[in-house]
Coordinates of N, CA and C in Angstrom, one line a residue:
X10 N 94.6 331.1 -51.1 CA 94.7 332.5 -50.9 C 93.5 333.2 -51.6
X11 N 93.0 334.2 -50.8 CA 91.4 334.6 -51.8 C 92.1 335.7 -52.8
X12 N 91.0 336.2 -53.4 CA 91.6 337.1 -54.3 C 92.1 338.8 -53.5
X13 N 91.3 338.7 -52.3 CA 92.1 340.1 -51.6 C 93.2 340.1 -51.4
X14 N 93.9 338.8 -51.0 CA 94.6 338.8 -50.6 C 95.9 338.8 -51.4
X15 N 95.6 338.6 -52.7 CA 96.4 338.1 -54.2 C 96.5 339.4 -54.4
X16 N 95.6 340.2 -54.2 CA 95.5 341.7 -54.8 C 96.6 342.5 -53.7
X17 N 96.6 342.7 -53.0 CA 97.5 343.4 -51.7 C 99.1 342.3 -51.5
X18 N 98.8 341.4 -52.1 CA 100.5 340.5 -52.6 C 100.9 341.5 -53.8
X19 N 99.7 341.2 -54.6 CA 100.8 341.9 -55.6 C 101.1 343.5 -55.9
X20 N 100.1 344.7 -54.6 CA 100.4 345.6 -54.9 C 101.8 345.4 -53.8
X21 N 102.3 345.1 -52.6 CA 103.1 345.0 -52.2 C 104.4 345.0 -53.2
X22 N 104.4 344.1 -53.8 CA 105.3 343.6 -55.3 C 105.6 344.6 -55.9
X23 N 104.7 345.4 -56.0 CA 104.9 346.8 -57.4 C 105.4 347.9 -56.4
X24 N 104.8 347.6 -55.2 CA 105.6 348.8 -54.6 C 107.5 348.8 -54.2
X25 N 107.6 347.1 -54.2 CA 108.8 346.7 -53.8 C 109.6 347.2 -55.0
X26 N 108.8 346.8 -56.2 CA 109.8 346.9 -57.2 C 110.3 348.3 -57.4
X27 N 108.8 348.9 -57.5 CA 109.4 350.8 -57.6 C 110.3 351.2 -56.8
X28 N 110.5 350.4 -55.5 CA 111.6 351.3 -54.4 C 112.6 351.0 -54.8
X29 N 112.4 349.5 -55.2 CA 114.1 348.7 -55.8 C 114.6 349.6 -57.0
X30 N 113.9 350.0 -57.9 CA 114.4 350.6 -59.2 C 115.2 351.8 -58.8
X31 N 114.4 352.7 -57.4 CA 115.1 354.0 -57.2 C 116.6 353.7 -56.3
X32 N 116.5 352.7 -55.4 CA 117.0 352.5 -54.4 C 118.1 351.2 -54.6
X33 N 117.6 350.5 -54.8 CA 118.4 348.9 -55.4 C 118.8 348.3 -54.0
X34 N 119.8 347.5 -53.7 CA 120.3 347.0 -52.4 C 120.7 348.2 -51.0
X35 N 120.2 348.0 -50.3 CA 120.0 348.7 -49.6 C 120.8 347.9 -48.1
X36 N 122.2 348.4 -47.2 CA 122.6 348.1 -46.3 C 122.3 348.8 -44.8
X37 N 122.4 347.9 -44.0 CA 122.5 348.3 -42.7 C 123.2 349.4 -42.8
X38 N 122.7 350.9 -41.6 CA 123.4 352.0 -41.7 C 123.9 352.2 -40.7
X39 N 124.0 351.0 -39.8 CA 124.7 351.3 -38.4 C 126.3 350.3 -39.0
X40 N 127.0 350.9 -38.2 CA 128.3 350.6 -38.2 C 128.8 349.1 -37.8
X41 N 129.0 348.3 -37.8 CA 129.5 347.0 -37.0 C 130.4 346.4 -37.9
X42 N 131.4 345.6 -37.0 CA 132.4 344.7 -37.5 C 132.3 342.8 -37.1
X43 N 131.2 342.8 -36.5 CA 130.4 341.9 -36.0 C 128.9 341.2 -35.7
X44 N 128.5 340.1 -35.7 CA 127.1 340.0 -35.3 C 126.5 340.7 -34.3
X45 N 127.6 340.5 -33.3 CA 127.0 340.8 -31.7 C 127.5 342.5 -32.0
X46 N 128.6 343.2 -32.3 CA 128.6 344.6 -32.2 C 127.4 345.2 -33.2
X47 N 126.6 344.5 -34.1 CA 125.7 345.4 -34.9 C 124.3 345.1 -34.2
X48 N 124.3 344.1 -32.6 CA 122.9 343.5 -32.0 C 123.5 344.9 -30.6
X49 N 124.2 345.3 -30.3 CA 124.6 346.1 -29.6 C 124.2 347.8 -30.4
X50 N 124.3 348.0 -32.0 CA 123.7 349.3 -32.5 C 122.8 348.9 -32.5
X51 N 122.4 348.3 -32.9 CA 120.6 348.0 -32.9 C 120.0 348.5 -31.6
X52 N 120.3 348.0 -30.6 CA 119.6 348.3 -29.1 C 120.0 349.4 -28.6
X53 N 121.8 350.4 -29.1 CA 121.4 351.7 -28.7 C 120.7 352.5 -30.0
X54 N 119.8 351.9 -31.1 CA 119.3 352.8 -32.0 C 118.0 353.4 -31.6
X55 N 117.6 352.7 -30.7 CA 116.1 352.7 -30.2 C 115.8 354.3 -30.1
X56 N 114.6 354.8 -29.7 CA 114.5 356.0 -30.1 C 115.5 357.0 -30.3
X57 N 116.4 356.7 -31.2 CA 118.0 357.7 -31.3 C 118.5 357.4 -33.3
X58 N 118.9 358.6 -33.4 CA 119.0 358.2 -34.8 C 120.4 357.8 -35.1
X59 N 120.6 357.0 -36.3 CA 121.7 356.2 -37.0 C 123.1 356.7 -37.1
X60 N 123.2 358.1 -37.2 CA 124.4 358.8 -37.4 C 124.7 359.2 -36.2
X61 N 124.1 358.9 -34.8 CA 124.3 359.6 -33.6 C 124.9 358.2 -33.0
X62 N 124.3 357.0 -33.1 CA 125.1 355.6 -32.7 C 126.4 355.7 -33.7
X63 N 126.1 356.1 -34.4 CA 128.0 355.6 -35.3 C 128.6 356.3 -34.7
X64 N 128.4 357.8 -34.2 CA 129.1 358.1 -33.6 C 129.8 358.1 -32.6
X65 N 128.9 357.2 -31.4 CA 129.4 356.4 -30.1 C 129.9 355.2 -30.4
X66 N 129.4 354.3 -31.6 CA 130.1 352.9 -31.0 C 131.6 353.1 -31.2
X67 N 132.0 353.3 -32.3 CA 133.6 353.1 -32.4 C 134.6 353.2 -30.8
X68 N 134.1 354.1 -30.2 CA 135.1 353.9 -28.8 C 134.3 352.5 -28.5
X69 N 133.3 352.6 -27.8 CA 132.7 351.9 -27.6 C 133.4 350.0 -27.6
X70 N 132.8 350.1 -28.6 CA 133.3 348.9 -28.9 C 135.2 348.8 -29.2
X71 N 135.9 349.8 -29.3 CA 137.0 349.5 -29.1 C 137.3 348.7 -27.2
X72 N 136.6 349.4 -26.8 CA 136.8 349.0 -25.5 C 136.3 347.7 -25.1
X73 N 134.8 347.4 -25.1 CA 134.0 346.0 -25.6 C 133.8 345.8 -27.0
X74 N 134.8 345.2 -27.3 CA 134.3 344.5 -29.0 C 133.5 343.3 -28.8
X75 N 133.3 342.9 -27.5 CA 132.7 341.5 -27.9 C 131.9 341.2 -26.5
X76 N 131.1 340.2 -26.5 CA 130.4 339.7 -25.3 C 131.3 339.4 -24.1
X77 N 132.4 339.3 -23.8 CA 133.6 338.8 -22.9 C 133.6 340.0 -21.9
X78 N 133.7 340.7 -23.3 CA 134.6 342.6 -23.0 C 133.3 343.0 -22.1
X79 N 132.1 343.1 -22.8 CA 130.6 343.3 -22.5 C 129.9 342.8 -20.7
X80 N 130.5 341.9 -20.9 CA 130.0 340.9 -19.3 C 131.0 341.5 -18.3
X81 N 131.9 341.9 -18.5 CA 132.9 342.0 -17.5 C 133.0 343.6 -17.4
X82 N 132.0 344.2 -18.2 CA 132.1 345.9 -17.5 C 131.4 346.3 -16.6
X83 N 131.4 347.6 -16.2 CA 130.9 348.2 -15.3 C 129.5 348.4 -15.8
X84 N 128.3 348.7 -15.5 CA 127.5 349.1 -16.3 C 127.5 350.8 -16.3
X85 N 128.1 351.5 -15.2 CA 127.9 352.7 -14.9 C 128.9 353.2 -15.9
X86 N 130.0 352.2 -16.2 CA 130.9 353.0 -17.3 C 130.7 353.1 -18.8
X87 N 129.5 351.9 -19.0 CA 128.8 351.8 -20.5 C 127.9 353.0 -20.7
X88 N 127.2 353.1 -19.2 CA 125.9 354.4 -19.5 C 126.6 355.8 -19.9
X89 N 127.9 355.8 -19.5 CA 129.2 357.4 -19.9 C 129.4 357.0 -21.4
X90 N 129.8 356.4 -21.5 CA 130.1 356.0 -23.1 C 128.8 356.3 -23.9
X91 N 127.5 355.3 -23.6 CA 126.4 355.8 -24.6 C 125.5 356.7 -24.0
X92 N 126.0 357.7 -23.4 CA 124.9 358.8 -22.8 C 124.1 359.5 -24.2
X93 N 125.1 359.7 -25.2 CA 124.6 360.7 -26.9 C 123.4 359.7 -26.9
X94 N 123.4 358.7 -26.9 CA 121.9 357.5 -27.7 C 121.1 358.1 -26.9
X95 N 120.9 358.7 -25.6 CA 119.5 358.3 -24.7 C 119.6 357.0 -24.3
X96 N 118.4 357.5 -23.4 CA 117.7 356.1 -22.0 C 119.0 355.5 -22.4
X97 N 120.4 356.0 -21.5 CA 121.5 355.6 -21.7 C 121.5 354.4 -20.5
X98 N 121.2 354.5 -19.4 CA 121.2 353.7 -18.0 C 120.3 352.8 -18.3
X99 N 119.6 352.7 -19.0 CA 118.6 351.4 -19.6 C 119.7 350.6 -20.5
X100 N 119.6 351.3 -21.4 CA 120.4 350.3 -22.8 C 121.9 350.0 -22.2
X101 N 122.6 350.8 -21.2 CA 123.4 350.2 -20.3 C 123.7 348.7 -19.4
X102 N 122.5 348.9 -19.2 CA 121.7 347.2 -18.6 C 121.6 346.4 -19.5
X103 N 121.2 346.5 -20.3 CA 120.3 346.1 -21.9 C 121.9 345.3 -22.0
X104 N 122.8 346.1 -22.1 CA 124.0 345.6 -22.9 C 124.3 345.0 -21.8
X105 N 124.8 345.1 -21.0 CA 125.7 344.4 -19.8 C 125.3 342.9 -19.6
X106 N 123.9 342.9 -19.4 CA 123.5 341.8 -19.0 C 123.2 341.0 -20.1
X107 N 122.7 341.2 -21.1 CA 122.4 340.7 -22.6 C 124.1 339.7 -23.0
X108 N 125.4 340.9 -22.3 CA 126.2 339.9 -23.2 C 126.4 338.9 -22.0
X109 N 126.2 339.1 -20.4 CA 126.1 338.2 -19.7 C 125.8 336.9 -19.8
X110 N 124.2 336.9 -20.5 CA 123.8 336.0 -20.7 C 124.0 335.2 -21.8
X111 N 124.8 336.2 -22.9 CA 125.7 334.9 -23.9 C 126.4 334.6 -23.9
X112 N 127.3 334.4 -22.7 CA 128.3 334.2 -22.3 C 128.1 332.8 -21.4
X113 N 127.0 333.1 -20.5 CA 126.1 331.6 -19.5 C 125.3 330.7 -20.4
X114 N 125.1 331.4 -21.4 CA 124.2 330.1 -21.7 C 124.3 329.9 -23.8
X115 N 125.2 331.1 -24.4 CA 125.2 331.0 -25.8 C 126.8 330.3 -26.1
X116 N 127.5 330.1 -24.6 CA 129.0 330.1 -25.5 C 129.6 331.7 -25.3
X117 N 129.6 332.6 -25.6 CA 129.8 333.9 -26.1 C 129.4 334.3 -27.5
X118 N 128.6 333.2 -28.2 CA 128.3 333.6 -29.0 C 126.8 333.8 -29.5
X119 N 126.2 334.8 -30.9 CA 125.0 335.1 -30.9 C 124.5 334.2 -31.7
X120 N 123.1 333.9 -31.0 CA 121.9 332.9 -31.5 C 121.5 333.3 -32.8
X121 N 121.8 332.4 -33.7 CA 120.8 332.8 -34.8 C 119.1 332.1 -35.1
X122 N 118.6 332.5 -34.0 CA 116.8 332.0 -34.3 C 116.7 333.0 -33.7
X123 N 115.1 333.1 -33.9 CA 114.1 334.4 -33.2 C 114.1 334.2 -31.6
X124 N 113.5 333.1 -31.6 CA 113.2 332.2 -30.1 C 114.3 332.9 -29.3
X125 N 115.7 332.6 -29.5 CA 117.0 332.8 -28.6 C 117.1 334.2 -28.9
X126 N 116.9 335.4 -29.9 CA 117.6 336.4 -29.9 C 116.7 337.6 -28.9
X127 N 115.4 337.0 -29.0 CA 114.2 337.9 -28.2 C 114.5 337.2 -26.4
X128 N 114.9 336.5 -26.3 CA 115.4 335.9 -24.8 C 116.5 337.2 -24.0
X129 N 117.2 337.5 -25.0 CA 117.8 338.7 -24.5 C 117.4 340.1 -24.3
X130 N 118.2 340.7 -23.2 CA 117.6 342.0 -23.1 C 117.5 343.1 -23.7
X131 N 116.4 343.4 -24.2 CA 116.2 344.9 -24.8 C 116.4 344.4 -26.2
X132 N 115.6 343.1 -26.6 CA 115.6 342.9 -27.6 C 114.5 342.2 -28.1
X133 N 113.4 342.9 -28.8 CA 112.3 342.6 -29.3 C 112.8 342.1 -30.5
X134 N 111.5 341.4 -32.0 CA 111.6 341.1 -32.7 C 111.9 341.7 -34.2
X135 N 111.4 343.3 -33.7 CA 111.9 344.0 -34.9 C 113.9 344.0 -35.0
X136 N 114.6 344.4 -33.7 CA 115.9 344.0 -32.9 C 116.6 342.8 -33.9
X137 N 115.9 341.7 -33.7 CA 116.4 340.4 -33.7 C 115.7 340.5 -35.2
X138 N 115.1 340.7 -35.9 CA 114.9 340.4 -37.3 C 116.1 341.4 -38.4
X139 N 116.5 342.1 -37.6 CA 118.1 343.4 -38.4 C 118.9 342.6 -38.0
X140 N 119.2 341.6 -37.3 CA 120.4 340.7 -36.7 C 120.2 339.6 -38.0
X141 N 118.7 338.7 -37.9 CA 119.1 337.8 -38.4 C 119.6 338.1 -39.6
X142 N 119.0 339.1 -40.5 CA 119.1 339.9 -41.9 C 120.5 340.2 -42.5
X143 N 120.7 341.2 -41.4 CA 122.1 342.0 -41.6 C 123.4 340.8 -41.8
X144 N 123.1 340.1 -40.7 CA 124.6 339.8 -40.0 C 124.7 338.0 -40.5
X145 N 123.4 337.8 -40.9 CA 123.7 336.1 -40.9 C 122.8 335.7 -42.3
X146 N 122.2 336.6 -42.6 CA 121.7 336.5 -44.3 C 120.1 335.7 -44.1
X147 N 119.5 335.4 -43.1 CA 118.2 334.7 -42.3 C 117.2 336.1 -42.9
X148 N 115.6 335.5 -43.7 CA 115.4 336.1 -44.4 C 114.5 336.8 -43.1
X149 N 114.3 338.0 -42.7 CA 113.0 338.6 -41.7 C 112.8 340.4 -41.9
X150 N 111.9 340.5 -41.3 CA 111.0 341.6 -41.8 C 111.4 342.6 -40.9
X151 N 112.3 343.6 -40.5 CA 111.7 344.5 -39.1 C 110.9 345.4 -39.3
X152 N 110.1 346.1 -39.0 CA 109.3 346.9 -38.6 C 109.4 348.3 -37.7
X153 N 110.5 349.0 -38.0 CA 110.5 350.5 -37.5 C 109.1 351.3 -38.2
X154 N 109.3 352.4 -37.3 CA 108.6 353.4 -37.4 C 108.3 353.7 -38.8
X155 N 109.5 353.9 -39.8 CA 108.9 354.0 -41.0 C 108.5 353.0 -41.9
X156 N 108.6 351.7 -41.7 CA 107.9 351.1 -42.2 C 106.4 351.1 -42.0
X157 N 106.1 351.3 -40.4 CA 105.2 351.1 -40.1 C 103.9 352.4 -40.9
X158 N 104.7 353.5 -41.0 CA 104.1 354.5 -41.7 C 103.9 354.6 -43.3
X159 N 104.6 354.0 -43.7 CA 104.9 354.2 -45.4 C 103.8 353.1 -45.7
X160 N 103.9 351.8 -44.8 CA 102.9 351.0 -45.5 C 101.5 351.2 -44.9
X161 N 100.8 352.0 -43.8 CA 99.6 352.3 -43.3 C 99.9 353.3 -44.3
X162 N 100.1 354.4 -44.6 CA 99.6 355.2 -45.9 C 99.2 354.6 -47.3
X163 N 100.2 353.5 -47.8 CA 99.8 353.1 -48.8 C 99.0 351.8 -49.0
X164 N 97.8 351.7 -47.5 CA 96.9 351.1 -47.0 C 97.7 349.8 -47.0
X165 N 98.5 349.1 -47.0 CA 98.8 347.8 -46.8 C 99.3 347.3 -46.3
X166 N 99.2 347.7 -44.9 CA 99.5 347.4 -43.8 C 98.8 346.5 -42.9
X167 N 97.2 346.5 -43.0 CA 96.4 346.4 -42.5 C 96.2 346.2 -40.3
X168 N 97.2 347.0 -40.3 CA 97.1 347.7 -38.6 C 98.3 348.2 -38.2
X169 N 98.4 348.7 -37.5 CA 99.5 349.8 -37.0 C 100.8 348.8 -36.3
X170 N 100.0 347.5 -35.6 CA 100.8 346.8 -34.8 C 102.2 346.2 -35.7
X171 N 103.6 346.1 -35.1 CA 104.4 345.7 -36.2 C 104.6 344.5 -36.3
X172 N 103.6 343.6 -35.0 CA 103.7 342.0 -34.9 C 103.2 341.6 -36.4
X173 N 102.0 342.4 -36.5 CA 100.9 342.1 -36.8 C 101.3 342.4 -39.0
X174 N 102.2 343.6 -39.1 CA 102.7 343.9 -40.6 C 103.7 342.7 -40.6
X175 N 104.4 342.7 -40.0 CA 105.5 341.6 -40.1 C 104.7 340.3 -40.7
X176 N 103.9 339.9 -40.0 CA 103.1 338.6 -40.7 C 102.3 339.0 -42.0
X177 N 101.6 340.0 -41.9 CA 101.0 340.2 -43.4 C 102.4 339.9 -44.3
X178 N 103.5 340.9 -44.3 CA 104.8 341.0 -45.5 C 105.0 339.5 -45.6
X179 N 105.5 339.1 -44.4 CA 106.0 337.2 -44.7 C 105.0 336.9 -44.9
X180 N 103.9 336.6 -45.4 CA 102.6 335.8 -45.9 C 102.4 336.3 -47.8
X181 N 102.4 337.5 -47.8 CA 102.5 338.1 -49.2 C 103.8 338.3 -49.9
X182 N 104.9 338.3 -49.2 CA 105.7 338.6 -50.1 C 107.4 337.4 -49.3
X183 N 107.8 337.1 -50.9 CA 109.1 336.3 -50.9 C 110.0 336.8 -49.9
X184 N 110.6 335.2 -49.0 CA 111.4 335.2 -47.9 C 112.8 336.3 -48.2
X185 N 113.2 336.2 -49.6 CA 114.4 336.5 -50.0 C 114.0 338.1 -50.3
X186 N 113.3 338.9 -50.0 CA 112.9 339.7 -50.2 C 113.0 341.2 -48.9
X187 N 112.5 340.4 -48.3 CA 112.2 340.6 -46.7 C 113.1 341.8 -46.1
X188 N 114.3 341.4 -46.1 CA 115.0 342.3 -45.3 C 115.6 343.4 -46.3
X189 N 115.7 343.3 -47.4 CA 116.1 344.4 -48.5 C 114.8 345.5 -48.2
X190 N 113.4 344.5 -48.3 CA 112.2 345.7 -48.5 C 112.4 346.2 -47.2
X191 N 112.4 345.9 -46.2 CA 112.5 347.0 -45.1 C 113.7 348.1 -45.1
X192 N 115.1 347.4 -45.6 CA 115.7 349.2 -46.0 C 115.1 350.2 -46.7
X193 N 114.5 349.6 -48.4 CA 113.9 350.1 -49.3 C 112.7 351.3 -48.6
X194 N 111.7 350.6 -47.8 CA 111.0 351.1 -47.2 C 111.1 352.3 -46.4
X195 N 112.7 351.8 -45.1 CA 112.9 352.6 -44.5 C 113.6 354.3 -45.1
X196 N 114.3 353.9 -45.9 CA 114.8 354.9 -47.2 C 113.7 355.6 -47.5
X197 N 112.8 355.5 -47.8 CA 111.9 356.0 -48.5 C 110.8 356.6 -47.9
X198 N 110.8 356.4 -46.7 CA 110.4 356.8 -45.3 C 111.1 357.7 -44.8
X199 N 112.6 358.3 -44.8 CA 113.3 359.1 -44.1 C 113.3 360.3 -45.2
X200 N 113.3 359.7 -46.6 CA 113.8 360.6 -47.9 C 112.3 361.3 -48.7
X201 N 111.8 360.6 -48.4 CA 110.5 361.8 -49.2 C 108.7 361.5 -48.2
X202 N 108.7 360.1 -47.8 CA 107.4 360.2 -46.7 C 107.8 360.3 -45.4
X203 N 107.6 361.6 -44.9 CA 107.9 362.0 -43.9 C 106.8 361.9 -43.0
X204 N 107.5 361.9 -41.6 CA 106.4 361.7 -41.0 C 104.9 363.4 -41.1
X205 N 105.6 364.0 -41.1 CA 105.2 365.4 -40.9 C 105.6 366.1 -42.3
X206 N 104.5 366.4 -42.9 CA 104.7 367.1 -44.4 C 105.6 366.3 -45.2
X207 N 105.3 365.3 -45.4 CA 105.6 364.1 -46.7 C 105.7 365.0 -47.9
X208 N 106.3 364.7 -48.9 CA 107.0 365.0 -50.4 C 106.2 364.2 -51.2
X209 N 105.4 364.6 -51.2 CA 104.4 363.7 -52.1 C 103.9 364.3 -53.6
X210 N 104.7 365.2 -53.8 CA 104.9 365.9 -55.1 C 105.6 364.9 -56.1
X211 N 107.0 364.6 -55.4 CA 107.9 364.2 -56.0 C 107.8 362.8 -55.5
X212 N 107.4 362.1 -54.9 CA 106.7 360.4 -54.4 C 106.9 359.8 -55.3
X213 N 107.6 358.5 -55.4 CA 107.8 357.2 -56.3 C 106.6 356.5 -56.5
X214 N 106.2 356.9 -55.6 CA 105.0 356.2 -54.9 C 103.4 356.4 -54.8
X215 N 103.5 357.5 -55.4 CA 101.8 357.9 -55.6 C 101.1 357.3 -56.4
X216 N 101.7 357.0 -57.3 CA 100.4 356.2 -58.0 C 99.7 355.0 -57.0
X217 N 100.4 354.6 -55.8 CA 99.6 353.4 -55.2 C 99.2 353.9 -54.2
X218 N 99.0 355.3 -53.7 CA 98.7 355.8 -52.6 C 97.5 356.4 -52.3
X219 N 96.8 355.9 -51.5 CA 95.5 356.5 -51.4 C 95.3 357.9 -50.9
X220 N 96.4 358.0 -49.5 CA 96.8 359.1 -48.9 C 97.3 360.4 -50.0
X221 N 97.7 360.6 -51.1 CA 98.6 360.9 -52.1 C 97.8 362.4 -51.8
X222 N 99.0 363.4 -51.7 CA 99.0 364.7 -51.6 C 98.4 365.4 -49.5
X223 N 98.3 364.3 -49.0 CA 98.5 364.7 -47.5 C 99.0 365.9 -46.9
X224 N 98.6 366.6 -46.4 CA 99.7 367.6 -45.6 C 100.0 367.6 -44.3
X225 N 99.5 366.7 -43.6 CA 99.7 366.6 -42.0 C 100.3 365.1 -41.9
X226 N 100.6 364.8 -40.5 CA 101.1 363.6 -40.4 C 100.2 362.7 -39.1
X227 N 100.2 361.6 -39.5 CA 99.4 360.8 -38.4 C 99.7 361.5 -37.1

């Protein structure tokens, strides 16, 4: 490892630790009683915020609690139920067919590897890295919006893409680490770096920020 690379390991590290000191363990804020019902919030969380899915799934999933329930609905009666999430007739699909196919080819039940959980629909790798994390304790990185922002501000990112931060974090920083720092992050991304007029008065985080005192937002 050269020494750039030792240097952006370890400021990663100090930044982990500072969010840890304010923040500590940090849980999934979507609601679920299951693997597969929290790979179901995940995919209606997509452009929709956290408290707006908790507020749909519980019927929701009283009705389909499981991949069985899921395969055998209507899709037009899923898109009524999650119309509050948005691109409700998509993530409608998304779900119908997704538990379809765990049903044809998983058993009814959810895959725990990357490989199998990105095979389903409407589910990329940021998706399936909150599954393996949350629900099965598999160490992985996701990459929402505010990750992607907190760590391009505090340059260590090194590109916007989230294929591309995901591999920097797993390269520089401990497996066991992984999915805590992306709550940490994301927390700290909703609560003081904002996308638009960031708190950077009051920032945990200024001392490693280059950006530090910004007034606009990307």
């Amino acid at each position: 490892m050269s020494r750039a690379d030792s240097t952006i390991g370890a400021r990663l590290r100090a930044v982990h630790d500072r969010l840890y000191e304010r923040y500590g363990e940090r849980g999934c804020p979507l609601h679920h009683d299951s693997p597969y019902q929290l790979l179901v919030a995940v995919i209606l969380s997509a452009q929709c915020r956290d408290d707006r899915v908790n507020a749909v799934t519980p019927e929701l999933f009283r009705r389909y609690p499981d991949p069985a329930a899921m395969a055998a609905a209507d899709p037009a009666a899923v898109a009524e139920l999650i119309r509050p999430c948005g691109l409700y007739q998509a993530k409608a699909g998304y779900l119908v067919d997704g538990a379809r196919e765990l049903e044809a080819h998983f058993g009814g039940e959810l895959p725990r590897s990357m490989d199998e959980l990105v095979r389903l629909p409407g589910v990329g790798r940021k998706s399936a890295n909150v599954v393996l994390g949350n629900a099965f304790g598999i160490p992985g990185f996701p990459v929402d919006t505010h990750v992607n922002r907190v760590l391009n501000r505090l340059g260590l990112a090194g590109s916007h893409d989230p294929e591309t931060i995901e591999a920097r974090i797993n390269a520089e920083v401990p497996p066991e680490l992984w999915t805590n720092f992306s709550h940490l992050l994301i927390t700290h991304g909703r609560e003081t770096c904002h996308a638009r007029r960031p708190a950077c008065a009051t920032c945990i985080l200024a001392e490693f920020c280059p950006q530090f005192g910004i007034k606009g937002a990307e």
